[in-house]
Amino acid sequence: MRPSKNVELMKALAVEIKARRGELDLTQEALAMTIDIDRPYVTLIEGARKQPTLSVIWRLASGLELRPEEFVRRVDARLTAASNGPMPRVGARKVGKPIKARRTGAKT
């Protein structure tokens, strides 16, 4: 799997998890046990070395006593503050540039 190209997003996520754990006085181990993931995985996410799946983000939000949309909003606020601008929309592209089709390997 390729590493994320959005290191700043991973850092914002890492900082928010660590900050929220501090607010709740939770250790990495307690959070991991609560959401049924390995503690080393929490360490890697907090170190911005691993990018969690969407289902893990939902579980993290729950373990941090936040609704997923609030958790994502907090991460986005940190990202915006770090980059001094809003996060680009998913799927946004420059107008006029064609999207190249990928070949599937089958010849037609």
MMTF fields as JSON, N, C-alpha, C and O atoms, coordinates in Angstrom:
{
  "mmtfVersion": "1.0.0",
  "mmtfProducer": "UNKNOWN",
  "numBonds": 431,
  "numAtoms": 432,
  "numGroups": 108,
  "numChains": 1,
  "numModels": 1,
  "chainsPerModel": [1],
  "groupsPerChain": [108],
  "chainIdList": ["A"],
  "bondAtomList": [4, 2, 8, 6, 12, 10, 16, 14, 20, 18, 24, 22, 28, 26, 32, 30, 36, 34, 40, 38, 44, 42, 48, 46, 52, 50, 56, 54, 60, 58, 64, 62, 68, 66, 72, 70, 76, 74, 80, 78, 84, 82, 88, 86, 92, 90, 96, 94, 100, 98, 104, 102, 108, 106, 112, 110, 116, 114, 120, 118, 124, 122, 128, 126, 132, 130, 136, 134, 140, 138, 144, 142, 148, 146, 152, 150, 156, 154, 160, 158, 164, 162, 168, 166, 172, 170, 176, 174, 180, 178, 184, 182, 188, 186, 192, 190, 196, 194, 200, 198, 204, 202, 208, 206, 212, 210, 216, 214, 220, 218, 224, 222, 228, 226, 232, 230, 236, 234, 240, 238, 244, 242, 248, 246, 252, 250, 256, 254, 260, 258, 264, 262, 268, 266, 272, 270, 276, 274, 280, 278, 284, 282, 288, 286, 292, 290, 296, 294, 300, 298, 304, 302, 308, 306, 312, 310, 316, 314, 320, 318, 324, 322, 328, 326, 332, 330, 336, 334, 340, 338, 344, 342, 348, 346, 352, 350, 356, 354, 360, 358, 364, 362, 368, 366, 372, 370, 376, 374, 380, 378, 384, 382, 388, 386, 392, 390, 396, 394, 400, 398, 404, 402, 408, 406, 412, 410, 416, 414, 420, 418, 424, 422, 428, 426],
  "bondOrderList": [1, 1, 1, 1, 1, 1, 1, 1, 1, 1, 1, 1, 1, 1, 1, 1, 1, 1, 1, 1, 1, 1, 1, 1, 1, 1, 1, 1, 1, 1, 1, 1, 1, 1, 1, 1, 1, 1, 1, 1, 1, 1, 1, 1, 1, 1, 1, 1, 1, 1, 1, 1, 1, 1, 1, 1, 1, 1, 1, 1, 1, 1, 1, 1, 1, 1, 1, 1, 1, 1, 1, 1, 1, 1, 1, 1, 1, 1, 1, 1, 1, 1, 1, 1, 1, 1, 1, 1, 1, 1, 1, 1, 1, 1, 1, 1, 1, 1, 1, 1, 1, 1, 1, 1, 1, 1, 1],
  "groupList": [{"groupName": "MET", "atomNameList": ["N", "CA", "C", "O"], "elementList": ["N", "C", "C", "O"], "formalChargeList": [0, 0, 0, 0], "bondAtomList": [1, 0, 2, 1, 3, 2], "bondOrderList": [1, 1, 2], "singleLetterCode": "M", "chemCompType": "L-PEPTIDE LINKING"}, {"groupName": "ARG", "atomNameList": ["N", "CA", "C", "O"], "elementList": ["N", "C", "C", "O"], "formalChargeList": [0, 0, 0, 0], "bondAtomList": [1, 0, 2, 1, 3, 2], "bondOrderList": [1, 1, 2], "singleLetterCode": "R", "chemCompType": "L-PEPTIDE LINKING"}, {"groupName": "PRO", "atomNameList": ["N", "CA", "C", "O"], "elementList": ["N", "C", "C", "O"], "formalChargeList": [0, 0, 0, 0], "bondAtomList": [1, 0, 2, 1, 3, 2], "bondOrderList": [1, 1, 2], "singleLetterCode": "P", "chemCompType": "L-PEPTIDE LINKING"}, {"groupName": "SER", "atomNameList": ["N", "CA", "C", "O"], "elementList": ["N", "C", "C", "O"], "formalChargeList": [0, 0, 0, 0], "bondAtomList": [1, 0, 2, 1, 3, 2], "bondOrderList": [1, 1, 2], "singleLetterCode": "S", "chemCompType": "L-PEPTIDE LINKING"}, {"groupName": "LYS", "atomNameList": ["N", "CA", "C", "O"], "elementList": ["N", "C", "C", "O"], "formalChargeList": [0, 0, 0, 0], "bondAtomList": [1, 0, 2, 1, 3, 2], "bondOrderList": [1, 1, 2], "singleLetterCode": "K", "chemCompType": "L-PEPTIDE LINKING"}, {"groupName": "ASN", "atomNameList": ["N", "CA", "C", "O"], "elementList": ["N", "C", "C", "O"], "formalChargeList": [0, 0, 0, 0], "bondAtomList": [1, 0, 2, 1, 3, 2], "bondOrderList": [1, 1, 2], "singleLetterCode": "N", "chemCompType": "L-PEPTIDE LINKING"}, {"groupName": "VAL", "atomNameList": ["N", "CA", "C", "O"], "elementList": ["N", "C", "C", "O"], "formalChargeList": [0, 0, 0, 0], "bondAtomList": [1, 0, 2, 1, 3, 2], "bondOrderList": [1, 1, 2], "singleLetterCode": "V", "chemCompType": "L-PEPTIDE LINKING"}, {"groupName": "GLU", "atomNameList": ["N", "CA", "C", "O"], "elementList": ["N", "C", "C", "O"], "formalChargeList": [0, 0, 0, 0], "bondAtomList": [1, 0, 2, 1, 3, 2], "bondOrderList": [1, 1, 2], "singleLetterCode": "E", "chemCompType": "L-PEPTIDE LINKING"}, {"groupName": "LEU", "atomNameList": ["N", "CA", "C", "O"], "elementList": ["N", "C", "C", "O"], "formalChargeList": [0, 0, 0, 0], "bondAtomList": [1, 0, 2, 1, 3, 2], "bondOrderList": [1, 1, 2], "singleLetterCode": "L", "chemCompType": "L-PEPTIDE LINKING"}, {"groupName": "ALA", "atomNameList": ["N", "CA", "C", "O"], "elementList": ["N", "C", "C", "O"], "formalChargeList": [0, 0, 0, 0], "bondAtomList": [1, 0, 2, 1, 3, 2], "bondOrderList": [1, 1, 2], "singleLetterCode": "A", "chemCompType": "L-PEPTIDE LINKING"}, {"groupName": "ILE", "atomNameList": ["N", "CA", "C", "O"], "elementList": ["N", "C", "C", "O"], "formalChargeList": [0, 0, 0, 0], "bondAtomList": [1, 0, 2, 1, 3, 2], "bondOrderList": [1, 1, 2], "singleLetterCode": "I", "chemCompType": "L-PEPTIDE LINKING"}, {"groupName": "GLY", "atomNameList": ["N", "CA", "C", "O"], "elementList": ["N", "C", "C", "O"], "formalChargeList": [0, 0, 0, 0], "bondAtomList": [1, 0, 2, 1, 3, 2], "bondOrderList": [1, 1, 2], "singleLetterCode": "G", "chemCompType": "PEPTIDE LINKING"}, {"groupName": "ASP", "atomNameList": ["N", "CA", "C", "O"], "elementList": ["N", "C", "C", "O"], "formalChargeList": [0, 0, 0, 0], "bondAtomList": [1, 0, 2, 1, 3, 2], "bondOrderList": [1, 1, 2], "singleLetterCode": "D", "chemCompType": "L-PEPTIDE LINKING"}, {"groupName": "THR", "atomNameList": ["N", "CA", "C", "O"], "elementList": ["N", "C", "C", "O"], "formalChargeList": [0, 0, 0, 0], "bondAtomList": [1, 0, 2, 1, 3, 2], "bondOrderList": [1, 1, 2], "singleLetterCode": "T", "chemCompType": "L-PEPTIDE LINKING"}, {"groupName": "GLN", "atomNameList": ["N", "CA", "C", "O"], "elementList": ["N", "C", "C", "O"], "formalChargeList": [0, 0, 0, 0], "bondAtomList": [1, 0, 2, 1, 3, 2], "bondOrderList": [1, 1, 2], "singleLetterCode": "Q", "chemCompType": "L-PEPTIDE LINKING"}, {"groupName": "TYR", "atomNameList": ["N", "CA", "C", "O"], "elementList": ["N", "C", "C", "O"], "formalChargeList": [0, 0, 0, 0], "bondAtomList": [1, 0, 2, 1, 3, 2], "bondOrderList": [1, 1, 2], "singleLetterCode": "Y", "chemCompType": "L-PEPTIDE LINKING"}, {"groupName": "TRP", "atomNameList": ["N", "CA", "C", "O"], "elementList": ["N", "C", "C", "O"], "formalChargeList": [0, 0, 0, 0], "bondAtomList": [1, 0, 2, 1, 3, 2], "bondOrderList": [1, 1, 2], "singleLetterCode": "W", "chemCompType": "L-PEPTIDE LINKING"}, {"groupName": "PHE", "atomNameList": ["N", "CA", "C", "O"], "elementList": ["N", "C", "C", "O"], "formalChargeList": [0, 0, 0, 0], "bondAtomList": [1, 0, 2, 1, 3, 2], "bondOrderList": [1, 1, 2], "singleLetterCode": "F", "chemCompType": "L-PEPTIDE LINKING"}],
  "groupTypeList": [0, 1, 2, 3, 4, 5, 6, 7, 8, 0, 4, 9, 8, 9, 6, 7, 10, 4, 9, 1, 1, 11, 7, 8, 12, 8, 13, 14, 7, 9, 8, 9, 0, 13, 10, 12, 10, 12, 1, 2, 15, 6, 13, 8, 10, 7, 11, 9, 1, 4, 14, 2, 13, 8, 3, 6, 10, 16, 1, 8, 9, 3, 11, 8, 7, 8, 1, 2, 7, 7, 17, 6, 1, 1, 6, 12, 9, 1, 8, 13, 9, 9, 3, 5, 11, 2, 0, 2, 1, 6, 11, 9, 1, 4, 6, 11, 4, 2, 10, 4, 9, 1, 1, 13, 11, 9, 4, 13],
  "groupIdList": [1, 2, 3, 4, 5, 6, 7, 8, 9, 10, 11, 12, 13, 14, 15, 16, 17, 18, 19, 20, 21, 22, 23, 24, 25, 26, 27, 28, 29, 30, 31, 32, 33, 34, 35, 36, 37, 38, 39, 40, 41, 42, 43, 44, 45, 46, 47, 48, 49, 50, 51, 52, 53, 54, 55, 56, 57, 58, 59, 60, 61, 62, 63, 64, 65, 66, 67, 68, 69, 70, 71, 72, 73, 74, 75, 76, 77, 78, 79, 80, 81, 82, 83, 84, 85, 86, 87, 88, 89, 90, 91, 92, 93, 94, 95, 96, 97, 98, 99, 100, 101, 102, 103, 104, 105, 106, 107, 108],
  "secStructList": [7, 7, 7, 7, 1, 7, 2, 2, 2, 2, 2, 2, 2, 2, 2, 2, 2, 2, 2, 2, 2, 2, 2, 2, 6, 7, 7, 2, 2, 2, 2, 2, 2, 2, 2, 6, 7, 7, 2, 2, 2, 2, 2, 2, 2, 2, 6, 6, 7, 7, 7, 7, 7, 2, 2, 2, 2, 2, 2, 2, 2, 2, 2, 6, 6, 7, 7, 2, 2, 2, 2, 2, 2, 2, 2, 2, 2, 2, 2, 2, 2, 2, 2, 6, 1, 7, 7, 7, 7, 6, 6, 7, 7, 7, 6, 6, 7, 7, 7, 7, 7, 7, 7, 7, 1, 7, 7, 7],
  "xCoordList": [0.85, 0.0, 0.897, 1.889, 0.536, 1.296, 1.035, -0.079, 2.059, 1.806, 0.921, 0.863, 0.24, -0.644, 0.152, 1.287, -0.443, 0.176, -0.202, 0.351, -1.143, -1.594, -1.077, -1.828, 0.204, 0.849, 0.255, 0.14, -0.119, -0.691, -2.015, -2.299, -2.815, -4.069, -3.779, -4.432, -2.81, -2.451, -1.943, -2.231, -1.189, -0.691, -1.841, -1.866, -2.786, -3.944, -4.756, -5.202, -4.948, -5.658, -4.907, -5.507, -3.605, -2.774, -2.864, -3.023, -2.761, -2.812, -4.183, -4.279, -5.241, -6.594, -6.839, -7.439, -6.384, -6.561, -5.834, -6.395, -4.594, -3.804, -4.42, -4.483, -4.87, -5.48, -6.766, -6.991, -7.602, -8.871, -8.63, -9.33, -7.649, -7.314, -6.924, -7.287, -6.169, -5.771, -6.97, -7.028, -7.933, -9.153, -9.913, -10.496, -9.899, -10.641, -9.784, -10.272, -8.505, -7.559, -7.497, -7.539, -7.394, -7.299, -5.876, -5.227, -5.395, -4.119, -4.369, -5.51, -3.3, -3.437, -3.993, -4.84, -3.519, -3.975, -5.471, -6.188, -5.94, -7.362, -8.212, -9.256, -7.771, -8.508, -8.538, -9.591, -7.394, -7.31, -8.22, -8.904, -8.232, -9.077, -10.56, -11.364, -10.903, -12.299, -12.827, -13.981, -11.985, -12.452, -11.949, -12.137, -11.312, -10.877, -9.896, -10.083, -8.84, -7.709, -6.444, -6.482, -5.334, -4.072, -3.498, -3.578, -2.916, -2.311, -1.206, -1.128, -0.34, 0.674, 0.088, 0.708, -1.105, -1.753, -2.151, -2.011, -2.645, -2.963, -1.686, -1.699, -0.581, 0.702, 1.104, 1.555, 0.946, 1.31, 0.416, 0.889, -0.874, -1.792, -1.417, -1.36, -1.161, -0.783, 0.573, 0.859, 1.399, 2.685, 2.61, 3.631, 1.395, 1.144, 1.915, 2.348, 2.076, 2.767, 1.811, 2.19, 0.585, -0.439, -1.702, -2.042, -2.386, -3.627, -4.768, -4.863, -5.635, -6.705, -7.778, -7.981, -8.454, -9.59, -10.767, -10.746, -11.774, -12.973, -13.627, -14.08, -13.68, -14.298, -13.51, -14.103, -12.183, -11.37, -11.584, -11.598, -11.75, -12.041, -13.349, -13.449, -14.355, -15.643, -15.437, -16.004, -14.626, -14.375, -13.574, -13.825, -12.614, -11.853, -12.779, -12.689, -13.664, -14.614, -15.419, -15.581, -15.915, -16.701, -15.881, -16.352, -14.665, -13.792, -13.406, -13.105, -13.418, -13.085, -14.348, -14.306, -15.464, -16.755, -17.205, -17.68, -17.04, -17.472, -18.294, -18.088, -19.226, -19.907, -18.896, -18.059, -18.957, -17.978, -17.871, -16.769, -19.021, -18.955, -18.246, -17.58, -18.381, -17.682, -16.181, -15.36, -15.846, -14.434, -13.776, -12.692, -14.443, -13.912, -13.835, -12.875, -14.843, -14.818, -13.609, -12.956, -13.301, -12.151, -10.831, -9.926, -10.742, -9.532, -9.4, -8.31, -10.506, -10.486, -10.086, -9.35, -10.563, -10.195, -8.689, -8.056, -8.127, -6.671, -5.912, -4.897, -6.409, -5.777, -5.838, -4.851, -6.989, -7.162, -6.237, -5.614, -6.15, -5.278, -3.815, -3.044, -3.438, -2.046, -1.699, -0.572, -2.675, -2.384, -2.895, -2.643, -3.622, -4.197, -5.098, -5.128, -5.827, -6.764, -7.62, -7.23, -8.785, -9.663, -9.102, -8.328, -9.497, -9.095, -9.798, -10.981, -9.08, -9.731, -10.855, -10.804, -11.867, -12.988, -12.522, -11.674, -13.079, -12.77, -13.317, -14.461, -12.504, -12.943, -12.801, -13.136, -12.309, -12.162, -11.041, -10.009, -11.236, -10.196, -10.326, -11.349, -9.274, -9.292, -10.243, -10.266, -11.021, -11.961, -11.173, -10.198, -11.612, -10.965, -9.943, -9.543, -9.504, -8.55, -9.322, -10.1, -9.124, -9.843, -9.317, -8.142, -10.192, -9.807, -9.419, -10.203, -8.208, -7.742, -8.309, -8.296, -8.802, -9.329, -8.174, -7.19, -8.298, -7.273, -7.582, -8.739, -6.552, -6.738, -6.866, -6.166, -7.738, -7.961, -7.131, -7.151, -6.415, -5.592, -6.271, -5.593, -7.567, -8.292, -8.325, -8.635, -8.0, -8.026, -9.383, -9.95, -9.883, -11.192, -11.056, -12.051],
  "yCoordList": [-1.177, 0.0, 1.241, 1.306, 2.205, 3.445, 4.298, 4.301, 5.026, 5.937, 7.101, 7.443, 7.692, 8.811, 9.964, 10.211, 10.662, 11.86, 13.081, 14.163, 12.91, 14.038, 13.894, 13.568, 14.141, 14.009, 14.992, 14.675, 16.173, 17.175, 16.698, 16.957, 16.012, 15.453, 14.388, 14.355, 13.527, 12.495, 13.119, 12.621, 14.208, 14.903, 15.536, 15.474, 16.142, 16.755, 15.699, 15.93, 14.549, 13.445, 12.989, 12.781, 12.838, 12.392, 13.349, 12.922, 14.635, 15.637, 15.638, 15.755, 15.506, 15.513, 14.295, 14.416, 13.138, 11.938, 12.102, 11.828, 12.545, 12.711, 13.774, 13.585, 14.885, 15.959, 15.483, 15.741, 14.791, 14.319, 13.251, 13.219, 12.388, 11.416, 12.129, 11.703, 13.233, 14.026, 14.626, 14.627, 15.139, 15.713, 14.663, 14.97, 13.428, 12.351, 11.56, 10.638, 11.925, 11.222, 9.733, 8.869, 9.458, 8.091, 7.786, 8.623, 6.616, 6.172, 5.582, 5.305, 5.395, 4.73, 3.327, 2.869, 2.656, 1.293, 1.256, 0.383, 2.192, 2.23, 2.503, 1.878, 3.433, 3.72, 2.486, 2.114, 1.855, 0.674, -0.442, -1.086, -0.674, -1.717, -1.394, -2.278, -0.127, 0.31, 0.061, -0.329, 0.286, 0.168, -1.099, -1.277, -1.971, -3.276, -3.199, -3.844, -2.387, -2.395, -2.522, -2.321, -2.85, -3.008, -1.657, -0.688, -1.592, -0.356, 0.14, 1.344, -0.749, -0.243, 0.459, 1.37, 0.037, 0.698, 2.125, 3.042, 2.314, 3.67, 4.512, 5.668, 3.924, 4.639, 5.069, 6.197, 4.183, 4.51, 5.596, 6.461, 5.557, 6.603, 7.934, 8.959, 7.922, 9.166, 9.687, 10.875, 8.83, 9.252, 9.647, 9.936, 9.661, 10.002, 9.073, 9.476, 7.818, 6.828, 5.829, 5.106, 5.779, 4.906, 5.715, 6.609, 5.383, 6.057, 5.076, 4.066, 5.357, 4.404, 4.355, 5.307, 3.226, 3.076, 3.879, 4.351, 4.022, 4.746, 4.072, 4.758, 2.746, 2.058, 2.279, 2.368, 2.37, 2.645, 4.087, 4.356, 5.006, 6.399, 6.454, 7.167, 5.705, 5.668, 5.108, 5.627, 4.047, 3.455, 4.401, 4.488, 5.108, 6.099, 7.182, 7.559, 7.673, 8.707, 8.21, 8.924, 7.002, 6.425, 6.309, 6.667, 5.814, 5.672, 6.997, 7.078, 8.049, 9.39, 10.164, 11.372, 9.446, 10.003, 11.182, 12.201, 11.007, 12.018, 11.337, 10.164, 12.089, 11.602, 11.697, 12.6, 10.794, 10.83, 12.196, 12.643, 12.868, 14.164, 15.221, 16.103, 15.143, 16.08, 15.796, 16.713, 14.53, 14.134, 14.632, 15.215, 14.396, 14.842, 16.363, 16.915, 17.053, 18.52, 19.013, 19.972, 18.374, 18.776, 18.551, 19.385, 17.419, 17.153, 18.194, 18.717, 18.5, 19.499, 20.872, 21.606, 21.221, 22.512, 22.569, 23.599, 21.477, 21.442, 21.529, 22.219, 20.828, 20.868, 22.269, 22.766, 22.9, 24.257, 25.229, 26.083, 25.099, 25.981, 25.772, 26.73, 24.532, 24.232, 24.714, 25.141, 24.646, 25.0, 26.376, 26.838, 27.04, 28.363, 28.367, 29.342, 27.288, 27.219, 25.987, 25.034, 25.982, 24.813, 23.623, 23.775, 22.463, 21.241, 21.187, 21.512, 20.776, 20.704, 19.678, 18.68, 19.937, 19.002, 17.696, 17.681, 16.607, 15.306, 15.26, 15.641, 14.8, 14.679, 15.954, 15.971, 17.029, 18.278, 18.135, 17.527, 18.674, 18.663, 19.929, 20.613, 20.215, 21.395, 21.183, 20.112, 22.202, 22.127, 22.119, 22.854, 21.281, 21.232, 20.123, 19.783, 19.542, 18.441, 17.135, 16.819, 16.384, 15.118, 14.099, 14.116, 13.23, 12.142, 10.973, 10.537, 10.465, 9.358, 8.054, 7.805, 7.237, 5.932, 4.979, 4.999, 4.133, 3.114, 1.884, 1.52, 1.276, 0.019, -1.106, -1.129, -2.015, -3.148, -4.342, -5.348, -4.273, -5.382, -6.18, -6.873, -6.1, -6.832, -5.993, -4.802, -6.638, -5.911, -6.105, -7.198, -5.02, -5.088, -4.812, -4.824],
  "zCoordList": [0.0, 0.0, 0.0, 0.726, -0.812, -0.876, 0.36, 0.885, 0.833, 1.956, 1.51, 0.329, 2.476, 2.158, 1.588, 1.995, 0.651, 0.113, 0.941, 0.746, 1.864, 2.666, 4.094, 5.013, 4.258, 5.564, 6.564, 7.748, 6.103, 7.012, 7.606, 8.776, 6.817, 7.334, 8.391, 9.434, 8.127, 9.099, 10.396, 11.485, 10.275, 11.481, 12.261, 13.49, 11.555, 12.221, 12.958, 14.082, 12.336, 12.974, 14.218, 15.272, 14.092, 15.218, 16.403, 17.546, 16.122, 17.193, 17.866, 19.087, 17.069, 17.649, 18.532, 19.6, 18.1, 18.932, 20.259, 21.32, 20.195, 21.421, 22.334, 23.549, 21.759, 22.551, 23.221, 24.404, 22.464, 23.021, 24.097, 25.109, 23.878, 24.915, 26.205, 27.301, 26.053, 27.214, 27.924, 29.154, 27.158, 27.749, 28.561, 29.601, 28.072, 28.724, 29.714, 30.367, 29.82, 30.689, 30.339, 31.214, 29.024, 28.516, 28.074, 27.445, 28.394, 27.851, 26.468, 26.097, 25.716, 24.42, 24.623, 23.856, 25.648, 25.923, 26.244, 25.755, 27.057, 27.407, 26.172, 25.987, 25.323, 24.087, 23.2, 22.683, 23.024, 22.167, 22.666, 21.871, 23.969, 24.535, 24.33, 24.036, 24.489, 24.343, 22.937, 22.763, 21.936, 20.545, 19.856, 18.653, 20.626, 20.14, 18.966, 17.934, 19.155, 18.224, 19.06, 20.274, 18.429, 19.144, 19.555, 18.799, 20.759, 21.237, 20.301, 20.057, 19.762, 18.83, 17.606, 17.057, 17.176, 16.043, 16.421, 15.612, 17.642, 18.126, 18.122, 17.698, 18.598, 18.612, 17.205, 17.008, 16.23, 14.846, 14.263, 13.525, 14.589, 14.107, 14.748, 14.067, 16.062, 16.749, 16.302, 16.455, 15.758, 15.226, 13.766, 13.142, 13.214, 11.804, 10.866, 9.787, 11.303, 10.475, 9.847, 8.926, 10.329, 9.756, 9.524, 10.299, 8.443, 8.094, 8.326, 7.629, 9.295, 9.607, 8.535, 7.782, 8.489, 7.576, 8.116, 9.253, 7.298, 7.712, 8.922, 9.838, 8.933, 10.07, 11.35, 12.425, 11.261, 12.455, 12.911, 14.112, 11.981, 12.363, 13.139, 14.137, 12.686, 13.406, 14.809, 15.771, 14.935, 16.241, 17.126, 18.328, 16.541, 17.31, 17.855, 19.023, 17.001, 17.435, 18.628, 19.618, 18.53, 19.617, 20.895, 21.975, 20.774, 21.938, 22.558, 23.749, 21.729, 22.218, 22.602, 22.838, 22.659, 23.091, 22.23, 22.73, 20.923, 19.958, 18.868, 18.557, 18.296, 17.105, 15.958, 15.957, 14.995, 13.904, 13.225, 12.907, 12.997, 12.317, 13.173, 12.632, 14.486, 15.371, 15.37, 15.358, 15.382, 15.345, 14.052, 14.081, 12.927, 11.631, 11.582, 11.044, 12.144, 12.177, 12.96, 12.547, 14.08, 14.899, 14.147, 14.194, 13.46, 12.676, 11.576, 11.341, 10.898, 9.832, 10.371, 9.711, 11.558, 12.158, 12.41, 12.177, 12.878, 13.097, 11.78, 11.683, 10.769, 9.452, 8.869, 8.325, 8.982, 8.466, 9.187, 8.557, 10.505, 11.276, 10.882, 10.816, 10.624, 10.262, 8.861, 8.606, 7.948, 6.558, 6.161, 5.048, 7.08, 6.802, 5.581, 4.83, 5.382, 4.278, 4.409, 5.084, 3.775, 3.878, 3.121, 2.175, 3.545, 2.869, 1.518, 1.426, 0.461, -0.848, -0.85, -0.131, -1.664, -1.76, -2.368, -3.26, -1.884, -2.45, -3.864, -4.111, -4.774, -6.154, -6.962, -8.146, -6.347, -7.077, -8.109, -7.825, -9.261, -10.285, -11.108, -11.084, -11.828, -12.665, -13.829, -14.437, -14.136, -15.245, -16.547, -16.707, -17.467, -18.77, -18.897, -20.01, -17.772, -17.863, -17.948, -17.047, -18.998, -19.121, -18.108, -17.741, -17.675, -16.787, -17.673, -18.516, -17.481, -18.293, -17.747, -16.541, -18.652, -18.265, -18.044, -18.784, -17.012, -16.771, -17.606, -17.815, -18.06, -18.795, -17.791, -16.78, -18.063, -17.172, -17.552, -16.843, -18.625, -19.082, -20.185, -20.943, -20.29, -21.334, -22.601, -22.576, -23.694, -24.976, -25.618, -25.614, -26.166, -26.826, -28.292, -29.017]
}
